[in-house]
């Protein structure tokens, strides 16, 4: 869970130096709710209240958030170490926390370039502070659906060379995209613009139980004032990887994707994060 999509107040595209349009602090942000579940402090009372209510509806949500963060870290490390990727485009990055994408990638190679995209001004403010002394990493506020705008933004093209492989990250964000905006088409647009050898990393909230799926979707739509998408099924998420070469072990519940020795994962009962890593041929 990475961002709140606010069509009324969010800019389509804003570079690092521009002032963002403020979001309504009375409406929960998924980015800040995710921060709360991970034990962060960059959230408001409205986010904490919504998170606690969500925990009543789905008690394993905190464990789900922790598992998802660990998946992100493992996937980035794999892509950097094993695939040799040195460019990362993180859609719906959320608030900075421990072991962010740029920290993992730049431990492998200090010259790795990372662009974070989110549309919550709180993310921009904290990203600016965190990245002030890092000239290989930037953060922009943008609507992740605006692929053309993002890929032509000078703040991004100064860092990323799209003629070379890029890792496109959509970690716990595509369930924020409504069906009408076609999240699968969004992934295709991005991957079509990337060079062969590029990588795709996705995790997505899913449930095979109709009642659970509808109940949790309704809760998030109400909490965010309809600025959300929906919980989907594994069969609906799998086509996001069409025409790409899946990395073993394929598409799985993400706590089982190449776990580190000694990793302690908690089972999530109501919903899971489902996804994997794939390569563009």
PDB file of C-alpha atoms in Angstrom:
ATOM      1  CA  UNK A   1       0.000   0.000   0.000  1.00  0.00           C
ATOM      2  CA  UNK A   2       1.865   3.032  -1.232  1.00  0.00           C
ATOM      3  CA  UNK A   3      -0.204   5.982  -2.216  1.00  0.00           C
ATOM      4  CA  UNK A   4      -3.539   7.746  -2.346  1.00  0.00           C
ATOM      5  CA  UNK A   5      -4.730   8.746  -5.795  1.00  0.00           C
ATOM      6  CA  UNK A   6      -6.456  12.121  -5.541  1.00  0.00           C
ATOM      7  CA  UNK A   7      -7.684  13.333  -8.903  1.00  0.00           C
ATOM      8  CA  UNK A   8      -9.082  16.554  -7.488  1.00  0.00           C
ATOM      9  CA  UNK A   9      -5.992  17.961  -5.770  1.00  0.00           C
ATOM     10  CA  UNK A  10      -2.967  16.028  -6.987  1.00  0.00           C
ATOM     11  CA  UNK A  11      -0.853  17.368  -9.856  1.00  0.00           C
ATOM     12  CA  UNK A  12      -0.380  15.175 -12.878  1.00  0.00           C
ATOM     13  CA  UNK A  13       3.333  15.882 -12.796  1.00  0.00           C
ATOM     14  CA  UNK A  14       5.546  17.987 -10.535  1.00  0.00           C
ATOM     15  CA  UNK A  15       9.322  18.095 -10.548  1.00  0.00           C
ATOM     16  CA  UNK A  16      11.437  18.165  -7.425  1.00  0.00           C
ATOM     17  CA  UNK A  17      11.795  21.930  -7.259  1.00  0.00           C
ATOM     18  CA  UNK A  18       8.096  22.745  -7.594  1.00  0.00           C
ATOM     19  CA  UNK A  19       5.650  23.232  -4.762  1.00  0.00           C
ATOM     20  CA  UNK A  20       3.072  20.432  -4.598  1.00  0.00           C
ATOM     21  CA  UNK A  21      -0.649  20.891  -4.272  1.00  0.00           C
ATOM     22  CA  UNK A  22      -1.544  19.942  -0.736  1.00  0.00           C
ATOM     23  CA  UNK A  23      -3.733  16.945  -0.107  1.00  0.00           C
ATOM     24  CA  UNK A  24      -6.545  17.096   2.423  1.00  0.00           C
ATOM     25  CA  UNK A  25      -5.091  16.001   5.812  1.00  0.00           C
ATOM     26  CA  UNK A  26      -8.582  14.961   6.854  1.00  0.00           C
ATOM     27  CA  UNK A  27      -8.566  12.152   4.270  1.00  0.00           C
ATOM     28  CA  UNK A  28      -6.393   9.088   5.026  1.00  0.00           C
ATOM     29  CA  UNK A  29      -3.448   8.500   2.720  1.00  0.00           C
ATOM     30  CA  UNK A  30      -2.485   4.926   1.923  1.00  0.00           C
ATOM     31  CA  UNK A  31       1.186   5.999   1.979  1.00  0.00           C
ATOM     32  CA  UNK A  32       0.795   7.294   5.532  1.00  0.00           C
ATOM     33  CA  UNK A  33      -1.283   4.299   6.608  1.00  0.00           C
ATOM     34  CA  UNK A  34       1.507   2.052   5.312  1.00  0.00           C
ATOM     35  CA  UNK A  35       4.003   4.154   7.275  1.00  0.00           C
ATOM     36  CA  UNK A  36       1.918   3.633  10.417  1.00  0.00           C
ATOM     37  CA  UNK A  37       1.744  -0.142   9.934  1.00  0.00           C
ATOM     38  CA  UNK A  38       5.537  -0.217   9.572  1.00  0.00           C
ATOM     39  CA  UNK A  39       5.978   1.656  12.844  1.00  0.00           C
ATOM     40  CA  UNK A  40       6.739   5.052  11.307  1.00  0.00           C
ATOM     41  CA  UNK A  41       5.810   8.458  12.668  1.00  0.00           C
ATOM     42  CA  UNK A  42       5.025  10.326   9.461  1.00  0.00           C
ATOM     43  CA  UNK A  43       1.261   9.998   9.660  1.00  0.00           C
ATOM     44  CA  UNK A  44      -1.755  11.879  10.947  1.00  0.00           C
ATOM     45  CA  UNK A  45      -4.466  10.921  13.418  1.00  0.00           C
ATOM     46  CA  UNK A  46      -6.831  10.278  10.490  1.00  0.00           C
ATOM     47  CA  UNK A  47      -4.344   7.756   9.060  1.00  0.00           C
ATOM     48  CA  UNK A  48      -3.887   6.015  12.410  1.00  0.00           C
ATOM     49  CA  UNK A  49      -7.643   5.850  12.965  1.00  0.00           C
ATOM     50  CA  UNK A  50      -8.228   4.386   9.512  1.00  0.00           C
ATOM     51  CA  UNK A  51      -5.396   1.878  10.057  1.00  0.00           C
ATOM     52  CA  UNK A  52      -6.864   0.721  13.353  1.00  0.00           C
ATOM     53  CA  UNK A  53     -10.282   0.303  11.766  1.00  0.00           C
ATOM     54  CA  UNK A  54      -8.709  -1.646   8.905  1.00  0.00           C
ATOM     55  CA  UNK A  55      -6.947  -3.859  11.440  1.00  0.00           C
ATOM     56  CA  UNK A  56     -10.323  -4.711  12.949  1.00  0.00           C
ATOM     57  CA  UNK A  57     -11.599  -5.761   9.533  1.00  0.00           C
ATOM     58  CA  UNK A  58      -8.338  -7.536   8.604  1.00  0.00           C
ATOM     59  CA  UNK A  59      -6.226  -8.240  11.725  1.00  0.00           C
ATOM     60  CA  UNK A  60      -3.200  -9.458   9.767  1.00  0.00           C
ATOM     61  CA  UNK A  61      -2.750  -6.210   7.822  1.00  0.00           C
ATOM     62  CA  UNK A  62       0.291  -5.096   9.829  1.00  0.00           C
ATOM     63  CA  UNK A  63       1.990  -8.434   9.102  1.00  0.00           C
ATOM     64  CA  UNK A  64       1.063  -8.034   5.436  1.00  0.00           C
ATOM     65  CA  UNK A  65       2.744  -4.607   5.336  1.00  0.00           C
ATOM     66  CA  UNK A  66       5.904  -5.962   6.964  1.00  0.00           C
ATOM     67  CA  UNK A  67       6.052  -8.940   4.586  1.00  0.00           C
ATOM     68  CA  UNK A  68       5.613  -6.585   1.635  1.00  0.00           C
ATOM     69  CA  UNK A  69       8.445  -4.326   2.738  1.00  0.00           C
ATOM     70  CA  UNK A  70      10.775  -7.300   3.060  1.00  0.00           C
ATOM     71  CA  UNK A  71       9.770  -8.464  -0.419  1.00  0.00           C
ATOM     72  CA  UNK A  72      10.644  -5.047  -1.841  1.00  0.00           C
ATOM     73  CA  UNK A  73      14.067  -5.196  -0.225  1.00  0.00           C
ATOM     74  CA  UNK A  74      14.777  -8.728  -1.462  1.00  0.00           C
ATOM     75  CA  UNK A  75      13.566  -7.946  -4.975  1.00  0.00           C
ATOM     76  CA  UNK A  76      15.688  -4.805  -5.288  1.00  0.00           C
ATOM     77  CA  UNK A  77      18.746  -6.637  -3.989  1.00  0.00           C
ATOM     78  CA  UNK A  78      18.162  -9.466  -6.475  1.00  0.00           C
ATOM     79  CA  UNK A  79      17.676  -7.101  -9.406  1.00  0.00           C
ATOM     80  CA  UNK A  80      20.831  -5.154  -8.538  1.00  0.00           C
ATOM     81  CA  UNK A  81      23.083  -8.078  -7.649  1.00  0.00           C
ATOM     82  CA  UNK A  82      21.908 -10.819  -9.994  1.00  0.00           C
ATOM     83  CA  UNK A  83      20.521  -8.869 -12.971  1.00  0.00           C
ATOM     84  CA  UNK A  84      23.015  -6.016 -12.917  1.00  0.00           C
ATOM     85  CA  UNK A  85      20.343  -3.306 -12.998  1.00  0.00           C
ATOM     86  CA  UNK A  86      21.600   0.148 -12.060  1.00  0.00           C
ATOM     87  CA  UNK A  87      18.468   2.220 -12.738  1.00  0.00           C
ATOM     88  CA  UNK A  88      15.244   2.084 -10.707  1.00  0.00           C
ATOM     89  CA  UNK A  89      11.857   3.747 -11.238  1.00  0.00           C
ATOM     90  CA  UNK A  90       9.691   3.282  -8.134  1.00  0.00           C
ATOM     91  CA  UNK A  91       6.011   3.996  -8.810  1.00  0.00           C
ATOM     92  CA  UNK A  92       4.076   4.902  -5.675  1.00  0.00           C
ATOM     93  CA  UNK A  93       7.138   4.810  -3.461  1.00  0.00           C
ATOM     94  CA  UNK A  94       5.521   5.861  -0.206  1.00  0.00           C
ATOM     95  CA  UNK A  95       7.305   7.412   2.752  1.00  0.00           C
ATOM     96  CA  UNK A  96      10.983   6.739   3.387  1.00  0.00           C
ATOM     97  CA  UNK A  97      11.684   4.014   5.926  1.00  0.00           C
ATOM     98  CA  UNK A  98      14.603   1.729   6.723  1.00  0.00           C
ATOM     99  CA  UNK A  99      16.522   0.215   3.805  1.00  0.00           C
ATOM    100  CA  UNK A 100      14.962   2.164   0.982  1.00  0.00           C
ATOM    101  CA  UNK A 101      15.428   1.254  -2.677  1.00  0.00           C
ATOM    102  CA  UNK A 102      18.317   3.671  -3.213  1.00  0.00           C
ATOM    103  CA  UNK A 103      20.140   2.440  -0.111  1.00  0.00           C
ATOM    104  CA  UNK A 104      19.959  -1.185  -1.240  1.00  0.00           C
ATOM    105  CA  UNK A 105      20.854  -0.435  -4.860  1.00  0.00           C
ATOM    106  CA  UNK A 106      23.698   1.914  -3.975  1.00  0.00           C
ATOM    107  CA  UNK A 107      25.245  -0.580  -1.604  1.00  0.00           C
ATOM    108  CA  UNK A 108      25.622  -2.812  -4.650  1.00  0.00           C
ATOM    109  CA  UNK A 109      26.856   0.055  -6.842  1.00  0.00           C
ATOM    110  CA  UNK A 110      27.121   3.652  -5.555  1.00  0.00           C
ATOM    111  CA  UNK A 111      26.423   4.908  -9.088  1.00  0.00           C
ATOM    112  CA  UNK A 112      22.952   3.340  -9.179  1.00  0.00           C
ATOM    113  CA  UNK A 113      20.211   5.851 -10.033  1.00  0.00           C
ATOM    114  CA  UNK A 114      16.812   5.797  -8.335  1.00  0.00           C
ATOM    115  CA  UNK A 115      13.688   7.859  -9.000  1.00  0.00           C
ATOM    116  CA  UNK A 116      10.822   7.755  -6.514  1.00  0.00           C
ATOM    117  CA  UNK A 117       7.323   8.761  -7.651  1.00  0.00           C
ATOM    118  CA  UNK A 118       4.419   9.499  -5.332  1.00  0.00           C
ATOM    119  CA  UNK A 119       1.663  12.083  -5.190  1.00  0.00           C
ATOM    120  CA  UNK A 120       1.550  12.691  -1.433  1.00  0.00           C
ATOM    121  CA  UNK A 121       3.319  15.980  -0.561  1.00  0.00           C
ATOM    122  CA  UNK A 122       4.432  14.457   2.736  1.00  0.00           C
ATOM    123  CA  UNK A 123       6.424  11.918   0.706  1.00  0.00           C
ATOM    124  CA  UNK A 124       8.009  14.742  -1.300  1.00  0.00           C
ATOM    125  CA  UNK A 125       8.988  16.685   1.824  1.00  0.00           C
ATOM    126  CA  UNK A 126      10.586  13.715   3.528  1.00  0.00           C
ATOM    127  CA  UNK A 127      12.220  12.579   0.306  1.00  0.00           C
ATOM    128  CA  UNK A 128      13.796  15.995  -0.170  1.00  0.00           C
ATOM    129  CA  UNK A 129      15.287  15.852   3.313  1.00  0.00           C
ATOM    130  CA  UNK A 130      16.525  12.280   2.946  1.00  0.00           C
ATOM    131  CA  UNK A 131      18.033  12.781  -0.490  1.00  0.00           C
ATOM    132  CA  UNK A 132      19.503  16.256  -0.104  1.00  0.00           C
ATOM    133  CA  UNK A 133      23.068  14.962  -0.387  1.00  0.00           C
ATOM    134  CA  UNK A 134      22.407  12.141  -2.868  1.00  0.00           C
ATOM    135  CA  UNK A 135      22.863  13.254  -6.464  1.00  0.00           C
ATOM    136  CA  UNK A 136      21.976   9.822  -7.884  1.00  0.00           C
ATOM    137  CA  UNK A 137      18.449   9.782  -6.424  1.00  0.00           C
ATOM    138  CA  UNK A 138      15.419  12.034  -6.672  1.00  0.00           C
ATOM    139  CA  UNK A 139      11.721  12.101  -5.826  1.00  0.00           C
ATOM    140  CA  UNK A 140       8.911  13.701  -7.800  1.00  0.00           C
ATOM    141  CA  UNK A 141       5.232  14.139  -7.104  1.00  0.00           C
ATOM    142  CA  UNK A 142       3.237  12.723  -9.977  1.00  0.00           C
ATOM    143  CA  UNK A 143       0.220  10.677 -10.911  1.00  0.00           C
ATOM    144  CA  UNK A 144       1.781   7.313 -11.780  1.00  0.00           C
ATOM    145  CA  UNK A 145      -0.753   6.879 -14.593  1.00  0.00           C
ATOM    146  CA  UNK A 146       0.877   9.718 -16.530  1.00  0.00           C
ATOM    147  CA  UNK A 147       3.581   7.588 -18.174  1.00  0.00           C
ATOM    148  CA  UNK A 148       4.396  10.096 -20.915  1.00  0.00           C
ATOM    149  CA  UNK A 149       4.736  12.955 -18.458  1.00  0.00           C
ATOM    150  CA  UNK A 150       6.868  10.945 -16.063  1.00  0.00           C
ATOM    151  CA  UNK A 151       9.247   9.651 -18.692  1.00  0.00           C
ATOM    152  CA  UNK A 152       9.786  13.111 -20.167  1.00  0.00           C
ATOM    153  CA  UNK A 153      10.228  14.889 -16.829  1.00  0.00           C
ATOM    154  CA  UNK A 154      13.711  16.503 -16.721  1.00  0.00           C
ATOM    155  CA  UNK A 155      14.097  15.443 -13.090  1.00  0.00           C
ATOM    156  CA  UNK A 156      13.897  11.842 -14.319  1.00  0.00           C
ATOM    157  CA  UNK A 157      15.667  12.024 -17.670  1.00  0.00           C
ATOM    158  CA  UNK A 158      18.667  13.646 -15.981  1.00  0.00           C
ATOM    159  CA  UNK A 159      19.092  10.474 -13.921  1.00  0.00           C
ATOM    160  CA  UNK A 160      17.726   7.623 -16.016  1.00  0.00           C
ATOM    161  CA  UNK A 161      18.846   6.573 -19.484  1.00  0.00           C
ATOM    162  CA  UNK A 162      15.869   4.770 -20.988  1.00  0.00           C
ATOM    163  CA  UNK A 163      18.036   3.234 -23.705  1.00  0.00           C
ATOM    164  CA  UNK A 164      19.484   1.026 -20.960  1.00  0.00           C
ATOM    165  CA  UNK A 165      17.675  -1.461 -18.665  1.00  0.00           C
ATOM    166  CA  UNK A 166      15.561  -0.053 -15.846  1.00  0.00           C
ATOM    167  CA  UNK A 167      13.786  -1.805 -12.982  1.00  0.00           C
ATOM    168  CA  UNK A 168      10.163  -0.630 -12.831  1.00  0.00           C
ATOM    169  CA  UNK A 169       8.708  -1.115  -9.367  1.00  0.00           C
ATOM    170  CA  UNK A 170       4.959  -1.301  -8.689  1.00  0.00           C
ATOM    171  CA  UNK A 171       5.093  -2.582  -5.137  1.00  0.00           C
ATOM    172  CA  UNK A 172       1.705  -2.635  -3.412  1.00  0.00           C
ATOM    173  CA  UNK A 173       0.349   0.180  -5.543  1.00  0.00           C
ATOM    174  CA  UNK A 174      -1.645  -1.236  -8.485  1.00  0.00           C
ATOM    175  CA  UNK A 175      -4.603  -2.090  -6.257  1.00  0.00           C
ATOM    176  CA  UNK A 176      -4.870   1.710  -5.821  1.00  0.00           C
ATOM    177  CA  UNK A 177      -5.675   1.993  -9.549  1.00  0.00           C
ATOM    178  CA  UNK A 178      -9.389   1.655 -10.454  1.00  0.00           C
ATOM    179  CA  UNK A 179     -10.408  -0.792 -13.157  1.00  0.00           C
ATOM    180  CA  UNK A 180     -11.450   2.125 -15.349  1.00  0.00           C
ATOM    181  CA  UNK A 181      -7.822   3.272 -15.468  1.00  0.00           C
ATOM    182  CA  UNK A 182      -6.659  -0.248 -16.404  1.00  0.00           C
ATOM    183  CA  UNK A 183      -3.633  -1.043 -14.208  1.00  0.00           C
ATOM    184  CA  UNK A 184      -2.532  -3.795 -16.607  1.00  0.00           C
ATOM    185  CA  UNK A 185      -2.372  -1.243 -19.435  1.00  0.00           C
ATOM    186  CA  UNK A 186      -0.351   1.068 -17.190  1.00  0.00           C
ATOM    187  CA  UNK A 187       2.241  -1.683 -16.644  1.00  0.00           C
ATOM    188  CA  UNK A 188       2.348  -2.401 -20.406  1.00  0.00           C
ATOM    189  CA  UNK A 189       2.871   1.290 -21.222  1.00  0.00           C
ATOM    190  CA  UNK A 190       5.807   1.498 -18.865  1.00  0.00           C
ATOM    191  CA  UNK A 191       7.427  -1.762 -19.954  1.00  0.00           C
ATOM    192  CA  UNK A 192       6.961  -0.911 -23.638  1.00  0.00           C
ATOM    193  CA  UNK A 193       9.054   2.220 -23.054  1.00  0.00           C
ATOM    194  CA  UNK A 194      11.885   0.343 -21.340  1.00  0.00           C
ATOM    195  CA  UNK A 195      14.867  -1.339 -22.962  1.00  0.00           C
ATOM    196  CA  UNK A 196      15.274  -5.128 -23.263  1.00  0.00           C
ATOM    197  CA  UNK A 197      16.757  -6.538 -20.086  1.00  0.00           C
ATOM    198  CA  UNK A 198      14.600  -4.259 -17.946  1.00  0.00           C
ATOM    199  CA  UNK A 199      12.877  -5.760 -14.918  1.00  0.00           C
ATOM    200  CA  UNK A 200       9.374  -5.537 -13.476  1.00  0.00           C
ATOM    201  CA  UNK A 201       8.605  -5.934  -9.759  1.00  0.00           C
ATOM    202  CA  UNK A 202       4.965  -6.148  -8.662  1.00  0.00           C
ATOM    203  CA  UNK A 203       3.113  -6.985  -5.486  1.00  0.00           C
ATOM    204  CA  UNK A 204      -0.673  -6.639  -5.313  1.00  0.00           C
ATOM    205  CA  UNK A 205      -3.352  -7.195  -2.680  1.00  0.00           C
ATOM    206  CA  UNK A 206      -5.441 -10.246  -3.567  1.00  0.00           C
ATOM    207  CA  UNK A 207      -8.042 -12.534  -2.073  1.00  0.00           C
ATOM    208  CA  UNK A 208      -9.844 -15.496  -3.573  1.00  0.00           C
ATOM    209  CA  UNK A 209     -12.793 -14.972  -1.211  1.00  0.00           C
ATOM    210  CA  UNK A 210     -15.512 -12.821  -2.810  1.00  0.00           C
ATOM    211  CA  UNK A 211     -16.855 -11.588   0.522  1.00  0.00           C
ATOM    212  CA  UNK A 212     -13.418 -10.619   1.852  1.00  0.00           C
ATOM    213  CA  UNK A 213     -12.433  -8.985  -1.417  1.00  0.00           C
ATOM    214  CA  UNK A 214     -15.583  -6.883  -1.573  1.00  0.00           C
ATOM    215  CA  UNK A 215     -15.593  -5.998   2.127  1.00  0.00           C
ATOM    216  CA  UNK A 216     -11.994  -4.778   2.213  1.00  0.00           C
ATOM    217  CA  UNK A 217     -12.340  -2.953  -1.086  1.00  0.00           C
ATOM    218  CA  UNK A 218     -15.424  -1.157   0.211  1.00  0.00           C
ATOM    219  CA  UNK A 219     -13.608  -0.243   3.409  1.00  0.00           C
ATOM    220  CA  UNK A 220     -10.650   1.301   1.546  1.00  0.00           C
ATOM    221  CA  UNK A 221     -12.887   3.129  -0.941  1.00  0.00           C
ATOM    222  CA  UNK A 222     -14.846   4.665   1.937  1.00  0.00           C
ATOM    223  CA  UNK A 223     -11.742   5.517   3.990  1.00  0.00           C
ATOM    224  CA  UNK A 224     -10.008   7.253   1.057  1.00  0.00           C
ATOM    225  CA  UNK A 225     -13.172   8.867  -0.346  1.00  0.00           C
ATOM    226  CA  UNK A 226     -13.064   6.669  -3.438  1.00  0.00           C
ATOM    227  CA  UNK A 227      -9.376   7.330  -4.117  1.00  0.00           C
ATOM    228  CA  UNK A 228      -8.554   3.665  -4.461  1.00  0.00           C
ATOM    229  CA  UNK A 229      -8.981   0.688  -6.782  1.00  0.00           C
ATOM    230  CA  UNK A 230      -9.842  -2.750  -5.464  1.00  0.00           C
ATOM    231  CA  UNK A 231      -8.558  -6.025  -4.092  1.00  0.00           C
ATOM    232  CA  UNK A 232      -8.210  -8.415  -7.027  1.00  0.00           C
ATOM    233  CA  UNK A 233      -7.739 -12.144  -7.558  1.00  0.00           C
ATOM    234  CA  UNK A 234      -4.513 -13.894  -8.477  1.00  0.00           C
ATOM    235  CA  UNK A 235      -5.990 -14.625 -11.917  1.00  0.00           C
ATOM    236  CA  UNK A 236      -6.521 -10.898 -12.468  1.00  0.00           C
ATOM    237  CA  UNK A 237      -2.981  -9.975 -11.410  1.00  0.00           C
ATOM    238  CA  UNK A 238      -1.111 -12.639 -13.378  1.00  0.00           C
ATOM    239  CA  UNK A 239      -1.737 -10.971 -16.794  1.00  0.00           C
ATOM    240  CA  UNK A 240       0.197  -7.909 -15.586  1.00  0.00           C
ATOM    241  CA  UNK A 241       3.282 -10.013 -16.383  1.00  0.00           C
ATOM    242  CA  UNK A 242       2.215 -11.064 -19.888  1.00  0.00           C
ATOM    243  CA  UNK A 243       5.055 -11.333 -22.437  1.00  0.00           C
ATOM    244  CA  UNK A 244       7.684 -11.097 -19.694  1.00  0.00           C
ATOM    245  CA  UNK A 245      10.000 -13.822 -18.446  1.00  0.00           C
ATOM    246  CA  UNK A 246       9.239 -14.638 -14.814  1.00  0.00           C
ATOM    247  CA  UNK A 247      12.121 -15.098 -12.393  1.00  0.00           C
ATOM    248  CA  UNK A 248      11.889 -18.210 -10.223  1.00  0.00           C
ATOM    249  CA  UNK A 249       9.833 -18.974  -8.202  1.00  0.00           C
ATOM    250  CA  UNK A 250       7.324 -17.158 -10.415  1.00  0.00           C
ATOM    251  CA  UNK A 251       4.180 -15.519  -9.060  1.00  0.00           C
ATOM    252  CA  UNK A 252       3.666 -16.328  -5.396  1.00  0.00           C
ATOM    253  CA  UNK A 253       2.537 -14.992  -2.047  1.00  0.00           C
ATOM    254  CA  UNK A 254       5.405 -12.534  -1.662  1.00  0.00           C
ATOM    255  CA  UNK A 255       6.770 -13.729   1.693  1.00  0.00           C
ATOM    256  CA  UNK A 256       7.766 -16.932  -0.142  1.00  0.00           C
ATOM    257  CA  UNK A 257       9.641 -15.101  -2.933  1.00  0.00           C
ATOM    258  CA  UNK A 258      13.322 -15.978  -2.354  1.00  0.00           C
ATOM    259  CA  UNK A 259      13.191 -15.525   1.447  1.00  0.00           C
ATOM    260  CA  UNK A 260      16.470 -14.874   3.222  1.00  0.00           C
ATOM    261  CA  UNK A 261      17.845 -17.509   5.538  1.00  0.00           C
ATOM    262  CA  UNK A 262      16.331 -16.851   8.947  1.00  0.00           C
ATOM    263  CA  UNK A 263      13.508 -14.644   7.668  1.00  0.00           C
ATOM    264  CA  UNK A 264      10.507 -14.774   9.970  1.00  0.00           C
ATOM    265  CA  UNK A 265       7.279 -14.207   8.071  1.00  0.00           C
ATOM    266  CA  UNK A 266       3.797 -13.964   9.466  1.00  0.00           C
ATOM    267  CA  UNK A 267       0.882 -15.545   7.677  1.00  0.00           C
ATOM    268  CA  UNK A 268      -1.846 -13.171   6.524  1.00  0.00           C
ATOM    269  CA  UNK A 269      -5.289 -14.670   6.611  1.00  0.00           C
ATOM    270  CA  UNK A 270      -7.734 -12.169   5.125  1.00  0.00           C
ATOM    271  CA  UNK A 271      -5.725 -11.065   2.112  1.00  0.00           C
ATOM    272  CA  UNK A 272      -2.216 -11.554   0.751  1.00  0.00           C
ATOM    273  CA  UNK A 273       0.295  -9.657  -1.331  1.00  0.00           C
ATOM    274  CA  UNK A 274       0.776 -11.589  -4.559  1.00  0.00           C
ATOM    275  CA  UNK A 275       3.411 -10.953  -7.178  1.00  0.00           C
ATOM    276  CA  UNK A 276       6.943 -11.527  -8.356  1.00  0.00           C
ATOM    277  CA  UNK A 277       9.764 -10.309 -10.568  1.00  0.00           C
ATOM    278  CA  UNK A 278      10.023 -10.567 -14.366  1.00  0.00           C
ATOM    279  CA  UNK A 279      12.437  -9.702 -17.143  1.00  0.00           C
ATOM    280  CA  UNK A 280      11.769  -7.993 -20.466  1.00  0.00           C
ATOM    281  CA  UNK A 281      13.362 -10.059 -23.234  1.00  0.00           C
TER     282      UNK A 281
END
